[in-house]
PDB file of C-alpha atoms in Angstrom:
ATOM      1  CA  GLU A   1      -5.069  23.174  -5.083  1.00  0.00           C
ATOM      2  CA  ILE A   2      -4.315  19.911  -3.661  1.00  0.00           C
ATOM      3  CA  ILE A   3      -2.521  18.557  -0.828  1.00  0.00           C
ATOM      4  CA  MET A   4      -0.657  15.608  -0.624  1.00  0.00           C
ATOM      5  CA  SER A   5       0.596  13.955   3.631  1.00  0.00           C
ATOM      6  CA  ASP A   6       2.871  11.901   3.374  1.00  0.00           C
ATOM      7  CA  GLY A   7       1.414   7.950   6.000  1.00  0.00           C
ATOM      8  CA  PRO A   8       1.225   6.085   6.503  1.00  0.00           C
ATOM      9  CA  MET A   9      -0.188   5.448   9.625  1.00  0.00           C
ATOM     10  CA  GLY A  10      -0.728   9.972  10.641  1.00  0.00           C
ATOM     11  CA  CYS A  11      -1.663  13.064   8.702  1.00  0.00           C
ATOM     12  CA  ARG A  12       2.891  14.506   8.461  1.00  0.00           C
ATOM     13  CA  GLY A  13       4.296  17.382   7.969  1.00  0.00           C
ATOM     14  CA  PHE A  14       1.753  19.645   9.486  1.00  0.00           C
ATOM     15  CA  GLY A  15       2.793  19.982  12.661  1.00  0.00           C
ATOM     16  CA  LYS A  16       1.988  17.969  15.740  1.00  0.00           C
ATOM     17  CA  ALA A  17      -0.882  15.266  14.763  1.00  0.00           C
ATOM     18  CA  THR A  18      -2.176  11.799  16.298  1.00  0.00           C
ATOM     19  CA  ALA A  19       0.859   8.993  15.313  1.00  0.00           C
ATOM     20  CA  PHE A  20      -1.854   6.061  14.295  1.00  0.00           C
ATOM     21  CA  PRO A  21      -0.497   1.901  15.290  1.00  0.00           C
ATOM     22  CA  ALA A  22       1.446   0.643  12.476  1.00  0.00           C
ATOM     23  CA  GLY A  23      -0.218  -1.389  10.053  1.00  0.00           C
ATOM     24  CA  ILE A  24       1.824  -4.050  11.577  1.00  0.00           C
ATOM     25  CA  SER A  25       0.350  -3.569  14.753  1.00  0.00           C
ATOM     26  CA  LEU A  26      -3.384  -3.167  13.090  1.00  0.00           C
ATOM     27  CA  ALA A  27      -2.984  -5.691  11.416  1.00  0.00           C
ATOM     28  CA  ALA A  28      -2.011  -8.427  14.159  1.00  0.00           C
ATOM     29  CA  THR A  29      -5.527  -7.189  15.407  1.00  0.00           C
ATOM     30  CA  TRP A  30      -6.936  -8.505  12.750  1.00  0.00           C
ATOM     31  CA  ASN A  31     -10.526  -6.551  13.561  1.00  0.00           C
ATOM     32  CA  VAL A  32     -11.641  -4.641  10.096  1.00  0.00           C
ATOM     33  CA  GLU A  33     -13.773  -2.784  12.412  1.00  0.00           C
ATOM     34  CA  MET A  34     -10.886  -1.148  13.985  1.00  0.00           C
ATOM     35  CA  ALA A  35      -8.782  -0.692  11.031  1.00  0.00           C
ATOM     36  CA  LYS A  36     -11.802   1.019  10.142  1.00  0.00           C
ATOM     37  CA  GLU A  37     -12.218   2.966  12.503  1.00  0.00           C
ATOM     38  CA  ILE A  38      -8.779   3.649  12.344  1.00  0.00           C
ATOM     39  CA  GLY A  39      -8.572   4.792   8.279  1.00  0.00           C
ATOM     40  CA  SER A  40     -11.695   8.007   9.208  1.00  0.00           C
ATOM     41  CA  ALA A  41      -9.768   8.925  12.480  1.00  0.00           C
ATOM     42  CA  LEU A  42      -6.921   9.414   9.846  1.00  0.00           C
ATOM     43  CA  GLY A  43      -9.125  10.931   6.990  1.00  0.00           C
ATOM     44  CA  GLU A  44     -10.713  12.767   9.783  1.00  0.00           C
ATOM     45  CA  GLU A  45      -7.172  13.928  11.399  1.00  0.00           C
ATOM     46  CA  CYS A  46      -6.490  14.631   6.984  1.00  0.00           C
ATOM     47  CA  ARG A  47      -9.285  16.629   5.977  1.00  0.00           C
ATOM     48  CA  ALA A  48      -9.353  18.667   8.948  1.00  0.00           C
ATOM     49  CA  ARG A  49      -6.086  19.376   7.873  1.00  0.00           C
ATOM     50  CA  GLY A  50      -7.130  20.277   4.397  1.00  0.00           C
ATOM     51  CA  VAL A  51      -4.786  17.718   2.800  1.00  0.00           C
ATOM     52  CA  HIS A  52      -6.922  15.864  -0.235  1.00  0.00           C
ATOM     53  CA  ILE A  53      -4.041  12.690  -0.536  1.00  0.00           C
ATOM     54  CA  ILE A  54      -2.895  10.992   2.167  1.00  0.00           C
ATOM     55  CA  LEU A  55       0.525   8.318   0.546  1.00  0.00           C
ATOM     56  CA  ALA A  56      -0.889   5.516   2.157  1.00  0.00           C
ATOM     57  CA  PRO A  57      -1.887   2.791   3.468  1.00  0.00           C
ATOM     58  CA  GLY A  58       1.465   0.491   2.718  1.00  0.00           C
ATOM     59  CA  VAL A  59       0.568  -3.590   2.161  1.00  0.00           C
ATOM     60  CA  ASN A  60       3.693  -4.901   0.559  1.00  0.00           C
ATOM     61  CA  ILE A  61       4.187  -8.062   2.228  1.00  0.00           C
ATOM     62  CA  TYR A  62       7.587  -8.865   3.366  1.00  0.00           C
ATOM     63  CA  ARG A  63      10.062 -10.433   1.762  1.00  0.00           C
ATOM     64  CA  SER A  64      13.114  -9.934   3.821  1.00  0.00           C
ATOM     65  CA  PRO A  65      12.978  -9.003   7.810  1.00  0.00           C
ATOM     66  CA  LEU A  66      15.422  -6.512   6.262  1.00  0.00           C
ATOM     67  CA  CYS A  67      13.152  -4.159   4.981  1.00  0.00           C
ATOM     68  CA  GLY A  68      12.915  -0.653   6.433  1.00  0.00           C
ATOM     69  CA  ARG A  69       8.892  -0.079   5.581  1.00  0.00           C
ATOM     70  CA  ASN A  70       8.469  -3.250   7.510  1.00  0.00           C
ATOM     71  CA  PHE A  71       6.161  -2.400  10.289  1.00  0.00           C
ATOM     72  CA  GLU A  72       4.456   0.140   8.052  1.00  0.00           C
ATOM     73  CA  TYR A  73       3.257  -2.550   5.746  1.00  0.00           C
ATOM     74  CA  LEU A  74       0.017  -4.888   7.020  1.00  0.00           C
ATOM     75  CA  GLY A  75       2.648  -7.898   7.406  1.00  0.00           C
ATOM     76  CA  GLU A  76       3.309 -11.277   5.593  1.00  0.00           C
ATOM     77  CA  ASP A  77       0.092 -12.654   4.234  1.00  0.00           C
ATOM     78  CA  PRO A  78      -1.816 -11.853   1.655  1.00  0.00           C
ATOM     79  CA  TYR A  79      -5.245 -12.922   2.943  1.00  0.00           C
ATOM     80  CA  LEU A  80      -5.463 -10.763   6.397  1.00  0.00           C
ATOM     81  CA  SER A  81      -2.994  -7.760   4.438  1.00  0.00           C
ATOM     82  CA  SER A  82      -5.800  -7.961   1.811  1.00  0.00           C
ATOM     83  CA  HIS A  83      -9.396  -8.301   4.446  1.00  0.00           C
ATOM     84  CA  MET A  84      -7.816  -5.315   6.439  1.00  0.00           C
ATOM     85  CA  VAL A  85      -6.824  -2.828   3.585  1.00  0.00           C
ATOM     86  CA  VAL A  86     -10.196  -2.714   2.338  1.00  0.00           C
ATOM     87  CA  PRO A  87     -12.338  -1.053   5.691  1.00  0.00           C
ATOM     88  CA  LEU A  88      -8.851   0.678   6.594  1.00  0.00           C
ATOM     89  CA  ILE A  89      -9.179   2.697   2.785  1.00  0.00           C
ATOM     90  CA  GLN A  90     -12.860   2.798   3.151  1.00  0.00           C
ATOM     91  CA  GLY A  91     -12.477   4.383   6.674  1.00  0.00           C
ATOM     92  CA  ILE A  92      -9.908   7.286   4.821  1.00  0.00           C
ATOM     93  CA  GLN A  93     -12.188   8.264   1.818  1.00  0.00           C
ATOM     94  CA  SER A  94     -14.700   8.235   3.781  1.00  0.00           C
ATOM     95  CA  GLN A  95     -13.662  11.753   5.323  1.00  0.00           C
ATOM     96  CA  GLY A  96     -13.612  12.916   1.066  1.00  0.00           C
ATOM     97  CA  VAL A  97      -9.413  11.901   1.401  1.00  0.00           C
ATOM     98  CA  LEU A  98      -8.583  10.139  -0.741  1.00  0.00           C
ATOM     99  CA  ALA A  99      -5.999   6.849   0.140  1.00  0.00           C
ATOM    100  CA  THR A 100      -2.646   6.378  -1.588  1.00  0.00           C
ATOM    101  CA  VAL A 101      -2.899   1.849  -1.423  1.00  0.00           C
ATOM    102  CA  LYS A 102       1.197   2.200  -1.837  1.00  0.00           C
ATOM    103  CA  HIS A 103       4.154   1.258  -2.649  1.00  0.00           C
ATOM    104  CA  TYR A 104       2.863  -1.415  -6.457  1.00  0.00           C
ATOM    105  CA  CYS A 105       4.570  -4.358  -5.829  1.00  0.00           C
ATOM    106  CA  CYS A 106       6.942  -6.360  -4.497  1.00  0.00           C
ATOM    107  CA  ASN A 107       9.460  -2.752  -3.199  1.00  0.00           C
ATOM    108  CA  ASN A 108      10.412  -5.385  -0.923  1.00  0.00           C
ATOM    109  CA  GLN A 109      14.040  -2.655   0.741  1.00  0.00           C
ATOM    110  CA  GLU A 110      14.970   0.027   1.537  1.00  0.00           C
ATOM    111  CA  TRP A 111      18.276   0.359   0.605  1.00  0.00           C
ATOM    112  CA  ASP A 112      19.656   0.915  -3.134  1.00  0.00           C
ATOM    113  CA  ARG A 113      14.823   0.802  -4.064  1.00  0.00           C
ATOM    114  CA  ASN A 114      15.488   2.262  -7.362  1.00  0.00           C
ATOM    115  CA  ASN A 115      17.871   0.121  -8.678  1.00  0.00           C
ATOM    116  CA  ILE A 116      17.036  -3.324  -7.193  1.00  0.00           C
ATOM    117  CA  SER A 117      14.834  -6.091  -8.162  1.00  0.00           C
ATOM    118  CA  SER A 118      13.005  -8.505  -7.071  1.00  0.00           C
ATOM    119  CA  GLU A 119      12.550 -11.458  -8.367  1.00  0.00           C
ATOM    120  CA  VAL A 120       9.637 -12.916  -8.602  1.00  0.00           C
ATOM    121  CA  ASP A 121       7.544 -15.642 -10.821  1.00  0.00           C
ATOM    122  CA  GLU A 122       4.706 -15.208 -11.707  1.00  0.00           C
ATOM    123  CA  ARG A 123       2.024 -17.910  -9.282  1.00  0.00           C
ATOM    124  CA  THR A 124       3.390 -16.103  -6.487  1.00  0.00           C
ATOM    125  CA  LEU A 125       3.471 -12.946  -7.257  1.00  0.00           C
ATOM    126  CA  HIS A 126      -0.592 -13.040  -7.485  1.00  0.00           C
ATOM    127  CA  GLU A 127      -0.403 -15.517  -5.268  1.00  0.00           C
ATOM    128  CA  ILE A 128       1.693 -13.880  -2.589  1.00  0.00           C
ATOM    129  CA  TYR A 129       2.285 -10.138  -3.639  1.00  0.00           C
ATOM    130  CA  LEU A 130      -1.142  -8.535  -5.392  1.00  0.00           C
ATOM    131  CA  PRO A 131      -3.484  -9.231  -3.583  1.00  0.00           C
ATOM    132  CA  ALA A 132      -3.587  -6.715  -0.988  1.00  0.00           C
ATOM    133  CA  PHE A 133      -3.150  -4.449  -3.889  1.00  0.00           C
ATOM    134  CA  LYS A 134      -5.831  -6.223  -6.279  1.00  0.00           C
ATOM    135  CA  ALA A 135      -8.800  -6.068  -2.922  1.00  0.00           C
ATOM    136  CA  ALA A 136      -7.441  -2.465  -2.176  1.00  0.00           C
ATOM    137  CA  VAL A 137      -8.192  -1.601  -6.384  1.00  0.00           C
ATOM    138  CA  GLN A 138     -11.776  -3.697  -6.785  1.00  0.00           C
ATOM    139  CA  LYS A 139     -13.327  -4.022  -3.137  1.00  0.00           C
ATOM    140  CA  ALA A 140     -12.150  -0.786  -1.386  1.00  0.00           C
ATOM    141  CA  ASP A 141     -12.364   1.682  -4.097  1.00  0.00           C
ATOM    142  CA  THR A 142      -9.017   3.175  -3.452  1.00  0.00           C
ATOM    143  CA  GLY A 143      -8.770   7.069  -5.128  1.00  0.00           C
ATOM    144  CA  CYS A 144      -5.215   6.357  -5.759  1.00  0.00           C
ATOM    145  CA  LEU A 145      -1.792   4.367  -6.099  1.00  0.00           C
ATOM    146  CA  MET A 146       1.798   4.674  -5.887  1.00  0.00           C
ATOM    147  CA  THR A 147       4.309   2.380  -7.921  1.00  0.00           C
ATOM    148  CA  ALA A 148       7.379   1.585  -6.016  1.00  0.00           C
ATOM    149  CA  TYR A 149      10.990   2.622  -6.239  1.00  0.00           C
ATOM    150  CA  ASN A 150      12.197  -0.340  -7.150  1.00  0.00           C
ATOM    151  CA  LEU A 151      12.093  -3.068 -10.422  1.00  0.00           C
ATOM    152  CA  VAL A 152      10.121  -6.332 -10.616  1.00  0.00           C
ATOM    153  CA  ASN A 153      12.319  -9.150 -13.237  1.00  0.00           C
ATOM    154  CA  GLY A 154      14.101  -6.262 -14.453  1.00  0.00           C
ATOM    155  CA  ILE A 155      11.863  -3.102 -15.093  1.00  0.00           C
ATOM    156  CA  HIS A 156      11.505  -0.558 -12.928  1.00  0.00           C
ATOM    157  CA  CYS A 157       7.981  -0.505 -11.575  1.00  0.00           C
ATOM    158  CA  THR A 158       6.779   3.234 -13.107  1.00  0.00           C
ATOM    159  CA  GLU A 159       7.613   2.148 -16.781  1.00  0.00           C
ATOM    160  CA  HIS A 160       6.330  -1.895 -16.460  1.00  0.00           C
ATOM    161  CA  GLY A 161       3.793  -2.894 -19.386  1.00  0.00           C
ATOM    162  CA  TYR A 162       2.321  -6.250 -17.859  1.00  0.00           C
ATOM    163  CA  LEU A 163       1.907  -4.401 -13.908  1.00  0.00           C
ATOM    164  CA  ASN A 164       0.566  -1.499 -14.634  1.00  0.00           C
ATOM    165  CA  ILE A 165      -1.201  -2.275 -18.277  1.00  0.00           C
ATOM    166  CA  GLU A 166      -2.365  -5.743 -18.114  1.00  0.00           C
ATOM    167  CA  ILE A 167      -3.049  -6.162 -14.449  1.00  0.00           C
ATOM    168  CA  LEU A 168      -4.228  -3.151 -12.842  1.00  0.00           C
ATOM    169  CA  ARG A 169      -5.673  -1.238 -15.665  1.00  0.00           C
ATOM    170  CA  ASN A 170      -6.894  -4.189 -17.980  1.00  0.00           C
ATOM    171  CA  LYS A 171      -7.440  -7.377 -15.502  1.00  0.00           C
ATOM    172  CA  TRP A 172      -8.298  -4.859 -11.975  1.00  0.00           C
ATOM    173  CA  GLY A 173      -9.722  -1.793 -14.330  1.00  0.00           C
TER     174      GLY A 173
END
């Protein structure tokens, strides 16, 4: 049996748990050592509860101040998010718990999230929205990746051949 816990910054669903800082708070520190320590503590807490996979961290870039998950994410700067996500994932996974980077990609709002389409041109996609996911996959070797609920340029993320096959599998490995 594989046991998962929803994140993003705590081992949820198993009684009382530590409330770790929200992603935006952690990112505001610019402290990669702290990110690794928090990741390690989060992984340790998950491991103590028998959790194998945590659905965290979230690394979408803020597109709208109205996004209900902005507090979970590592900010609006792709450089900062890319640098903070790596040690966070490494810390989680150092405890034998798989991290799940989410929500790939352009998850910009919660309202009607299963039907809304984020319209993003190619340059913006690669320069703004994908760098943190790329770092999570290639530098942190994240154990899991969760696709977003929304559509990107009219195609649901879960069935988006370009994002999932061309970029994620073929380009990032």
